[in-house]
Short mmCIF file of C-alpha atoms in Angstrom, two decimals:
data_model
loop_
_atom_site.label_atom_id
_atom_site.label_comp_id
_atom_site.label_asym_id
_atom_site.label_seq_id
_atom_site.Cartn_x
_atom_site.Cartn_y
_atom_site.Cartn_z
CA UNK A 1 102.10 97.48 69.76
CA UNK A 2 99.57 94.56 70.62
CA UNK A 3 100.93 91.70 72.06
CA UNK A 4 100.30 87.97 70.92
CA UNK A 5 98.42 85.29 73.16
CA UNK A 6 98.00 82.17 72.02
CA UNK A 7 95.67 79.70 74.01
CA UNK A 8 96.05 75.87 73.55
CA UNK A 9 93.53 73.14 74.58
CA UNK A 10 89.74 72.73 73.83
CA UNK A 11 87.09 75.09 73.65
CA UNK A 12 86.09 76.38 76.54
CA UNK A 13 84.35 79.35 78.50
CA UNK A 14 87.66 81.11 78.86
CA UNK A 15 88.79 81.02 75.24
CA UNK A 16 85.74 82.53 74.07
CA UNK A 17 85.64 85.40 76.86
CA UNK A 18 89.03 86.21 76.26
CA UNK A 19 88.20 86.57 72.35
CA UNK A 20 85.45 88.97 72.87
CA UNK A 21 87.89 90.94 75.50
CA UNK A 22 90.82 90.74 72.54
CA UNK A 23 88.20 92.40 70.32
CA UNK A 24 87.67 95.66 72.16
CA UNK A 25 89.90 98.33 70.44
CA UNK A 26 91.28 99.40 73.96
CA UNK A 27 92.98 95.46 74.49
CA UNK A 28 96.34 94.84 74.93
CA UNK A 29 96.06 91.70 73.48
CA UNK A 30 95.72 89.95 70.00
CA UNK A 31 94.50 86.34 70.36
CA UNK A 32 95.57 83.00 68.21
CA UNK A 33 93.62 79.39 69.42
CA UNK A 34 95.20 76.09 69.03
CA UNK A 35 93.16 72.68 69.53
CA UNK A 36 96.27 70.93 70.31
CA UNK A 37 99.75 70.93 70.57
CA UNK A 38 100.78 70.34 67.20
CA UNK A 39 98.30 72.98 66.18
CA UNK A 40 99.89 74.96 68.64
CA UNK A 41 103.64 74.58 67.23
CA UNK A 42 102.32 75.33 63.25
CA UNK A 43 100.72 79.19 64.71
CA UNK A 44 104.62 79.86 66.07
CA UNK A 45 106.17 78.77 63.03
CA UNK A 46 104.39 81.31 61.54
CA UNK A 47 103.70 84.14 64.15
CA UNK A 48 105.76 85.51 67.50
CA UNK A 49 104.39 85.22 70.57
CA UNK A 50 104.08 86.78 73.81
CA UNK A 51 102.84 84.57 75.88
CA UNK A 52 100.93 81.19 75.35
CA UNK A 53 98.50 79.50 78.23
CA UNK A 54 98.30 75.87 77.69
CA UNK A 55 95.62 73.52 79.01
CA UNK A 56 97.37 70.92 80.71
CA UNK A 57 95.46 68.05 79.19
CA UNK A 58 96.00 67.99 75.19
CA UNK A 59 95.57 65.29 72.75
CA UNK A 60 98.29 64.00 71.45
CA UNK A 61 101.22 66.12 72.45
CA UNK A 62 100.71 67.08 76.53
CA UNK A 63 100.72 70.03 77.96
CA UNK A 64 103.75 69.30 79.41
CA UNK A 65 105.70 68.70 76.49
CA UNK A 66 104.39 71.40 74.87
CA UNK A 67 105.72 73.52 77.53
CA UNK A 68 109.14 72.05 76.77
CA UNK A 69 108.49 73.09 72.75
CA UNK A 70 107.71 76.62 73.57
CA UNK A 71 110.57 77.25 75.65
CA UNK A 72 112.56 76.20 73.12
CA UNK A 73 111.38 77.77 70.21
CA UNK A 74 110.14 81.07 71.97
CA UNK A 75 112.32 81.02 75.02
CA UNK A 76 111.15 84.69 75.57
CA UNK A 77 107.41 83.97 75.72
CA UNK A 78 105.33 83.99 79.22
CA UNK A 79 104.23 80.45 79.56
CA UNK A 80 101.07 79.60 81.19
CA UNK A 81 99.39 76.39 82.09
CA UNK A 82 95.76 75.86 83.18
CA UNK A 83 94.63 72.49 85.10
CA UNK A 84 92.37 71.38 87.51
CA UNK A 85 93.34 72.71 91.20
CA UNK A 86 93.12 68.75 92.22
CA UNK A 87 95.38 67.60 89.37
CA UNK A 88 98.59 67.42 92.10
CA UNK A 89 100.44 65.31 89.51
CA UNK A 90 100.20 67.41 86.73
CA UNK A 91 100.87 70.37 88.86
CA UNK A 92 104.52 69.53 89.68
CA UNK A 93 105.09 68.80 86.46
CA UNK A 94 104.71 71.83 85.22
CA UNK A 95 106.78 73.28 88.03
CA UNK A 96 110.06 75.09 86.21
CA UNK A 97 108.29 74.77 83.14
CA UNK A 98 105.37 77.10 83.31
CA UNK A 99 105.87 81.01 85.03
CA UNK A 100 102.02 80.64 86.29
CA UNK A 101 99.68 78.16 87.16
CA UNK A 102 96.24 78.73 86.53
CA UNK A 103 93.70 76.94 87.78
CA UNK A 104 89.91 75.95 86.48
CA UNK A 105 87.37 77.70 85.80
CA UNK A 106 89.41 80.48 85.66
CA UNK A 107 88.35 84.12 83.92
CA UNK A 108 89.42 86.29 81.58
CA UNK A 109 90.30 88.55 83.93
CA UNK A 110 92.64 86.73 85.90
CA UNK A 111 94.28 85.59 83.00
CA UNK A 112 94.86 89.18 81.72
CA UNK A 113 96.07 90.05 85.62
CA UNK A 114 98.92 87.27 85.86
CA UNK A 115 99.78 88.05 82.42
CA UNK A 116 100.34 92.01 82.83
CA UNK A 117 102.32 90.78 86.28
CA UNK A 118 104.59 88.78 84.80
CA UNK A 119 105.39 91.32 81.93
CA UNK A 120 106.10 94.13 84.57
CA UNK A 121 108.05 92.00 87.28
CA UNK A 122 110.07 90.52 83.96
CA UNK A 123 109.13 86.85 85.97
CA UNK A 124 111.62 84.14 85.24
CA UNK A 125 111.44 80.72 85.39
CA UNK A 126 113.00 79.39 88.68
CA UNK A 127 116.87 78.21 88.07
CA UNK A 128 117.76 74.90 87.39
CA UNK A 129 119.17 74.01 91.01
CA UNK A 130 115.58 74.93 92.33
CA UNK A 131 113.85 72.94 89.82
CA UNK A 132 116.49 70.11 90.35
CA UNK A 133 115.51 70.14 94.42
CA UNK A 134 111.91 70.75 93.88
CA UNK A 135 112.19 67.59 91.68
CA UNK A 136 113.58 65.49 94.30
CA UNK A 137 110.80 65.98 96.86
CA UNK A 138 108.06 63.84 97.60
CA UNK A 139 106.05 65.73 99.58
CA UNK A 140 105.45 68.81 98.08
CA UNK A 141 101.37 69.37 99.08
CA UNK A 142 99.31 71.13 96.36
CA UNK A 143 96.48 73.31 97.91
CA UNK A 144 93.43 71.71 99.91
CA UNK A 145 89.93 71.38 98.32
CA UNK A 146 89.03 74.04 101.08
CA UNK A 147 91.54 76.84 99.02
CA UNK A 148 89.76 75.70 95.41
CA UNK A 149 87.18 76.88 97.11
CA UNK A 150 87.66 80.00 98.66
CA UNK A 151 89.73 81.07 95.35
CA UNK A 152 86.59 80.77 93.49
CA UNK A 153 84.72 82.85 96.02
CA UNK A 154 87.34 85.84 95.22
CA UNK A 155 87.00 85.25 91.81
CA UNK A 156 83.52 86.75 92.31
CA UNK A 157 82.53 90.07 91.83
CA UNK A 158 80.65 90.41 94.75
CA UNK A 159 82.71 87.98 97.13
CA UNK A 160 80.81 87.25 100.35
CA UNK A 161 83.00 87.19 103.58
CA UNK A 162 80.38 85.24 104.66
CA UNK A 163 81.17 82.29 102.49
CA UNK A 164 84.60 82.62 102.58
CA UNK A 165 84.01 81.83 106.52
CA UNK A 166 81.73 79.06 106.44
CA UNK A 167 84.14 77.87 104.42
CA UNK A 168 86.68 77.56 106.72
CA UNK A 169 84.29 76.70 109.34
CA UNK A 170 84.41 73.22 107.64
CA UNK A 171 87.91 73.03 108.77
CA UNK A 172 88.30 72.58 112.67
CA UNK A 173 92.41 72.83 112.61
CA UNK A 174 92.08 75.76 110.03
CA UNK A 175 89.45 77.53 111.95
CA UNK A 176 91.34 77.19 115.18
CA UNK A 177 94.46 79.12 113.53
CA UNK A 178 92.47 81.78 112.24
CA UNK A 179 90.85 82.67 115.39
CA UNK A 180 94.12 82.56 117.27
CA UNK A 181 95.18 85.14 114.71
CA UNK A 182 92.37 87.29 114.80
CA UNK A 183 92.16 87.65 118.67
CA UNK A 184 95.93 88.11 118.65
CA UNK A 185 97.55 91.29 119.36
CA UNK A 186 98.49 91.28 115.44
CA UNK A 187 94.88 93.14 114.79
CA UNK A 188 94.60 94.92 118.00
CA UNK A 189 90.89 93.76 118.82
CA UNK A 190 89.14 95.05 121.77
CA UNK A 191 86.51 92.01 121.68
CA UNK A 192 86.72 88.19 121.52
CA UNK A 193 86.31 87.09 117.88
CA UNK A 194 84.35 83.50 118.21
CA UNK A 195 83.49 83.04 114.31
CA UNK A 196 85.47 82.44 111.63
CA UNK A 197 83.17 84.61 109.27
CA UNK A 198 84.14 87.44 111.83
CA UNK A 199 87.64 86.28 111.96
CA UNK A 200 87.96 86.60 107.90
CA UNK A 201 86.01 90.56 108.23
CA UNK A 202 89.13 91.68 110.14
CA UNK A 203 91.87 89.54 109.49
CA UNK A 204 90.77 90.32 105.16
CA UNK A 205 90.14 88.02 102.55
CA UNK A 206 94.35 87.68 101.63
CA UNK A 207 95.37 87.11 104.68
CA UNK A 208 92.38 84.74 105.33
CA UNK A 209 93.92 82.82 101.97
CA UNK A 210 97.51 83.00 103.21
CA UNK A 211 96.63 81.16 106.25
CA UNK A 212 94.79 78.46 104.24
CA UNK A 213 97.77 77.43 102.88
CA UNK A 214 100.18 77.93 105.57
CA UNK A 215 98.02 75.87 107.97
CA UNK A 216 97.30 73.38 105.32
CA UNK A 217 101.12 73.21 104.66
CA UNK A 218 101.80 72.61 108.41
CA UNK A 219 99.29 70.36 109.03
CA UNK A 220 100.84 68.04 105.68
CA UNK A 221 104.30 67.97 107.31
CA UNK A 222 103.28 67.81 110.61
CA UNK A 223 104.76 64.06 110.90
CA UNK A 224 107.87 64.60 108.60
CA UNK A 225 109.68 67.26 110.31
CA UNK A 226 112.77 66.47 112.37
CA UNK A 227 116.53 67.64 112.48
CA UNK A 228 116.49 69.93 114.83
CA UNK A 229 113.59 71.94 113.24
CA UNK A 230 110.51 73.77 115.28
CA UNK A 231 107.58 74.21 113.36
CA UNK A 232 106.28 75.66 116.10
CA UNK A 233 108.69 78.33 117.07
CA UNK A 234 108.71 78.86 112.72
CA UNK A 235 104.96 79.31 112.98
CA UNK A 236 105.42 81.98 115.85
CA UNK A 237 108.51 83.62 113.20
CA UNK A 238 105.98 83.67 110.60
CA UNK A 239 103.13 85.80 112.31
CA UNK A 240 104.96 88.22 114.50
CA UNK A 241 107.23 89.06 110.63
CA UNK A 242 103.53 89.34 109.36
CA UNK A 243 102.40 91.47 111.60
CA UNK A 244 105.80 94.01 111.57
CA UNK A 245 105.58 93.72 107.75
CA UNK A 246 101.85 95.20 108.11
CA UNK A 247 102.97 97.80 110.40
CA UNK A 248 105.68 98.95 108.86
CA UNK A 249 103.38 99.26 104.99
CA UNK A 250 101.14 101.44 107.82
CA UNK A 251 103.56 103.64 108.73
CA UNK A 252 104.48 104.19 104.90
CA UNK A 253 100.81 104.63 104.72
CA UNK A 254 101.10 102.64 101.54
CA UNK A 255 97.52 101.43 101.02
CA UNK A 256 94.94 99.00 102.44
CA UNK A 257 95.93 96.33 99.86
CA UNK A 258 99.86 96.07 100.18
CA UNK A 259 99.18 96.07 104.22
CA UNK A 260 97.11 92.93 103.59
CA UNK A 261 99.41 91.67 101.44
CA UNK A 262 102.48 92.16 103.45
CA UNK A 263 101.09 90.08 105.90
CA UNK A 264 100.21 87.31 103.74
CA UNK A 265 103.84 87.67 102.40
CA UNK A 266 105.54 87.64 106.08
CA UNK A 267 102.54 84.58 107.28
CA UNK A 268 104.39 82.55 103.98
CA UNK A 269 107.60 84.02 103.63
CA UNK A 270 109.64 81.07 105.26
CA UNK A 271 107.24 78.29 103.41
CA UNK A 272 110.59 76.85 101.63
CA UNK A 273 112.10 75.51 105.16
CA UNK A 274 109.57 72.92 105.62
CA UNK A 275 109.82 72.21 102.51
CA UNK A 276 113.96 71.78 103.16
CA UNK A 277 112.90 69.94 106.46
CA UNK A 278 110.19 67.70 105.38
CA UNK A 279 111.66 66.56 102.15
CA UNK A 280 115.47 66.80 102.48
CA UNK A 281 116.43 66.49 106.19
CA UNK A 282 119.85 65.49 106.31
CA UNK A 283 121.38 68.37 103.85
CA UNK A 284 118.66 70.58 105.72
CA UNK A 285 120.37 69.34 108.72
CA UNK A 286 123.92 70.05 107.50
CA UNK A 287 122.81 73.49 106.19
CA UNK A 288 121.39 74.71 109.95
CA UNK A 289 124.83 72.88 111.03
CA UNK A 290 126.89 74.82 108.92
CA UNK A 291 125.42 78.03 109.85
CA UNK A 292 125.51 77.23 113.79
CA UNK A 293 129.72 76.68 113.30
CA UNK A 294 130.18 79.52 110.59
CA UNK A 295 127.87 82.22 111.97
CA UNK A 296 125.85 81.73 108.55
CA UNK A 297 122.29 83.32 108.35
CA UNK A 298 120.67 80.09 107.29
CA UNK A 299 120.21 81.11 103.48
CA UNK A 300 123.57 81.59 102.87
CA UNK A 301 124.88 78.16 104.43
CA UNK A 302 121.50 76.60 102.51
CA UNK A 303 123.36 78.43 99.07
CA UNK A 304 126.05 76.31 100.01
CA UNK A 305 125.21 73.13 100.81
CA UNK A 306 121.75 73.14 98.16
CA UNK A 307 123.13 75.88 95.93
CA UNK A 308 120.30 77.57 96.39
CA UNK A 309 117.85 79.24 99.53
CA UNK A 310 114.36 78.15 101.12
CA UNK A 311 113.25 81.83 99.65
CA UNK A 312 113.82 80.70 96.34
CA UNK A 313 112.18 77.18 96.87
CA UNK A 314 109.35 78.72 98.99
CA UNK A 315 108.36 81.55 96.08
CA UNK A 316 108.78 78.76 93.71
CA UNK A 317 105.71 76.86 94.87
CA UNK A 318 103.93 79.80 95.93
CA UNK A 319 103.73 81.01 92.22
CA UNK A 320 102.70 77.26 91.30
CA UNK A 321 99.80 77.66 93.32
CA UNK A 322 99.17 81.02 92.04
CA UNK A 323 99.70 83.61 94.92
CA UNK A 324 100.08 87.21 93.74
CA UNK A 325 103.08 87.93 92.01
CA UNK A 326 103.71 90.68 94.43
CA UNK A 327 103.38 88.01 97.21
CA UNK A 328 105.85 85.60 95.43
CA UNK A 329 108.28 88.37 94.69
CA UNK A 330 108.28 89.27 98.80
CA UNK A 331 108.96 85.93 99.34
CA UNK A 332 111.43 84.85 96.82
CA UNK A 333 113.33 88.12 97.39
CA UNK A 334 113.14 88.92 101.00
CA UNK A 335 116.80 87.95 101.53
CA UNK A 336 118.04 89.75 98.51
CA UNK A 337 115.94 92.44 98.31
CA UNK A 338 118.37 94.13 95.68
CA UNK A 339 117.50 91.97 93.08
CA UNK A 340 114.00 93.53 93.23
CA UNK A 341 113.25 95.64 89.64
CA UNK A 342 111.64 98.23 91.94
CA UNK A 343 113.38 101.01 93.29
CA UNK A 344 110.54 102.09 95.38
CA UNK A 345 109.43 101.38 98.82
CA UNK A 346 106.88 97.78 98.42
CA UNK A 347 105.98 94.68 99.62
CA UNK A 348 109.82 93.12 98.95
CA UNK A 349 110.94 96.17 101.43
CA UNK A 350 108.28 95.47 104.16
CA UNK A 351 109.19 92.06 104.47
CA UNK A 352 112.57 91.81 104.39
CA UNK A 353 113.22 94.88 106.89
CA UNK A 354 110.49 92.69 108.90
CA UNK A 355 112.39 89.24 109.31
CA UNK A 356 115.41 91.16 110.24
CA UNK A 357 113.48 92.91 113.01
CA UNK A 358 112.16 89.68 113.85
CA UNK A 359 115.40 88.38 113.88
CA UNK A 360 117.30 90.88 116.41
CA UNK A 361 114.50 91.32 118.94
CA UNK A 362 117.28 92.84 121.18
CA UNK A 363 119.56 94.88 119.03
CA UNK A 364 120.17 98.15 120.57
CA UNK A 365 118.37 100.54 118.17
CA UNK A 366 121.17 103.17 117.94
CA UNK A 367 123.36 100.00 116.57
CA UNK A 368 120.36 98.49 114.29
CA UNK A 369 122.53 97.05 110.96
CA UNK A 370 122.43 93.23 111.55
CA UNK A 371 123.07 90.99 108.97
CA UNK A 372 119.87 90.25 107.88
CA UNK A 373 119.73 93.79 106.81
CA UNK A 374 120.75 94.87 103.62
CA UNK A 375 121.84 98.80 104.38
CA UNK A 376 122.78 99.28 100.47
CA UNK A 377 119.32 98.19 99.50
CA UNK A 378 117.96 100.55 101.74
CA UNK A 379 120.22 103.40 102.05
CA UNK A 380 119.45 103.16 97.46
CA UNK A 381 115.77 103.30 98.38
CA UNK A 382 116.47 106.74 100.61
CA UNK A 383 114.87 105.08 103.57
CA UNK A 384 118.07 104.40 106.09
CA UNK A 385 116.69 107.29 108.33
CA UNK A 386 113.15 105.26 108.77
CA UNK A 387 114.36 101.85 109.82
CA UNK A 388 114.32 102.91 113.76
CA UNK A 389 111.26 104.41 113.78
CA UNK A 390 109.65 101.04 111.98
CA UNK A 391 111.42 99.27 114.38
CA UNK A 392 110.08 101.20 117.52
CA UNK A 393 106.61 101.44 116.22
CA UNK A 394 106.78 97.79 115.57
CA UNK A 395 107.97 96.39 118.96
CA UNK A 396 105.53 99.01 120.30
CA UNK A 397 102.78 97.86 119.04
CA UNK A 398 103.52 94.63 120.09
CA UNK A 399 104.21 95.39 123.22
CA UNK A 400 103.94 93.00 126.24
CA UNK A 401 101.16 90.88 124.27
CA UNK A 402 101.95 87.55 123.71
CA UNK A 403 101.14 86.78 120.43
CA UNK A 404 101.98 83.18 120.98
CA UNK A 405 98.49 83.15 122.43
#
């Protein structure tokens, strides 16, 4: 059976492409259009619907509050929201409210891809306690002008690497971090990379996006962080669980695309602690306190001073700014990977075996089962007898590089 989309806001290049796509016999899709919000609320009094993608601005009735309406009289439909990348305000608004921000101009196509992601990962709306935090911060950054940009770019059917770099080029702190990752050990180059347009060739266009952000994130907090917190020794965390994360998708030989991905996921999967440090230092303070005098990993004293973890904040804002769902997922889940619908070897495995590699650089290998490990998630997956030879191909390949450098 056909499922229902309704799109709310004014007529636009979108609505009209995704009418002509709803028309071909092979679409999943049936379409309804709504000028407004109350528009919008007389089609669901009469019809069910699947999902609904609301233009954030709206006469009369906002987006906003029509996001509230549809959740509460079609709590099970996929909620959508489309605004202007530089619309920051309107952006956290719409965080806990919407399970996907889209951004303009956007396509048919991507609309169609976020949709059929959300339907097979079953995504949920983030829970109240991380909509309650989110809520309290101030500085939550939305994505530079420089991302906008190079979103667009991939948008394109014939993307140009080209562009994507000169892009970046614009950027002197960005293009510094993106050389230092391409001439790391991470890609295993036997040359000096000195452009960023050859930088993005081998690093790929993902993980050339992840680092956009990440940088950009840094560089926003870069004053705010205190209490004890490193961003430096987090950025170091970030690429080396990256880089295992890709090796270990390699060894699985699971495809060119997850390996990019898996880095992206381990460059962003600890995104929600400067979010924690920047915005809310002294409970971020207690929680790293609490897990010092306990013998906590982090997450679970953050569970109980916040109620909730940095992975949860971290994939929160990541599917605001609309990362791959199989990004967010890694992120959001890499501490419990058991709550992960798949039970198949993915990007939610690579990364979480990853940061507990990263973790216990000196665990004896014959011993391996720390507690950032979850054994039952991996002895259900059937993989228990692979995690030493990750781990040995991993450190291996790292070898006596510095990837600091």
């Amino acid at each position: 059976m056909k499922k229902r989309i309704l799109f709310v806001g004014r007529e636009q290049p979108l609505w009209a492409e995704f009418h002509e796509h709803a028309a071909d016999p092979d679409s999943n899709w049936t379409v309804s259009f709504a000028g407004n919000g109350k528009e919008a609320l007389d089609v669901m009094d009469r019809l069910s619907i699947d999902a609904a993608v609301v233009d954030v601005e709206l006469s009369g009735m906002t987006g906003v509050d029509l996001l509230d309406q549809v959740m509460r009289r079609q709590p099970r439909t996929i909620r959508m929201v489309v605004s202007d990348v530089a619309d920051a305000q309107s952006t956290v608004k719409c965080i806990g409210r919407a399970h996907h921000h889209l951004f303009k101009p956007c396509e048919a196509a991507t609309v169609i891809n976020a949709l059929n992601d959300a339907m097979r990962l079953e995504a949920s709306l983030p829970s109240d306690t991380v909509r309650s935090l989110i809520a309290q911060m101030r500085w939550v950054p939305s994505p530079p002008s420089i991302y906008s940009k190079i979103l667009s770019e991939m948008r394109s059917s014939d993307v140009s690497v080209d562009v994507i770099g000169s892009l970046i080029g614009q950027d002197p702190a960005l293009t510094a971090k993106v050389l230092q990752i391409a001439n790391s050990a991470v890609f295993g180059l036997h040359l000096q990379v000195t452009a960023p347009t050859e930088a993005v060739g081998y690093i790929g266009l993902q993980t050339a996006r992840a680092l956009v952000l990440l940088a950009h994130t840094f560089s926003s907090f870069d004053q705010l962080l205190g209490v004890g917190f490193s961003a430096e020794t987090l950025w170091q965390h970030s690429l080396i669980t990256g880089h295992f994360a890709r090796n270990i998708v390699e060894q699985q030989k699971a495809g060119a695309e997850m390996a990019e991905q898996s880095f992206a996921a381990g460059l962003l999967h600890d995104i929600g602690k400067l979010l924690f440090a920047a915005n809310l230092p002294g409970p971020f303070s207690q929680a790293l306190a609490v897990a010092r005098a306990q013998n906590l990993s982090l997450w679970e004293a953050e569970n109980a001073v916040f109620g909730a973890t940095h992975a949860e904040v971290g994939g929160c804002v990541l599917a605001i700014w609309g990362l791959p769902m199989p990004v967010v997922e890694a992120v959001t889940l890499h501490h419990c990977p058991s709550k992960c619908l798949s039970e198949e070897f993915g990007l939610v495995t690579a990364v979480h075996v990853a940061n507990a590699f990263e973790h216990n650089p000196s665990a004896p290998e014959s011993e391996f089962c720390p507690k950032e490990l979850d054994a039952d998630y991996i002895h259900k997956l059937g993989l228990d007898q692979r995690i030493a030879e990750w781990r040995s191909q991993c450190f291996e390949a790292r070898g006596a590089t510095d990837l600091h450098s």
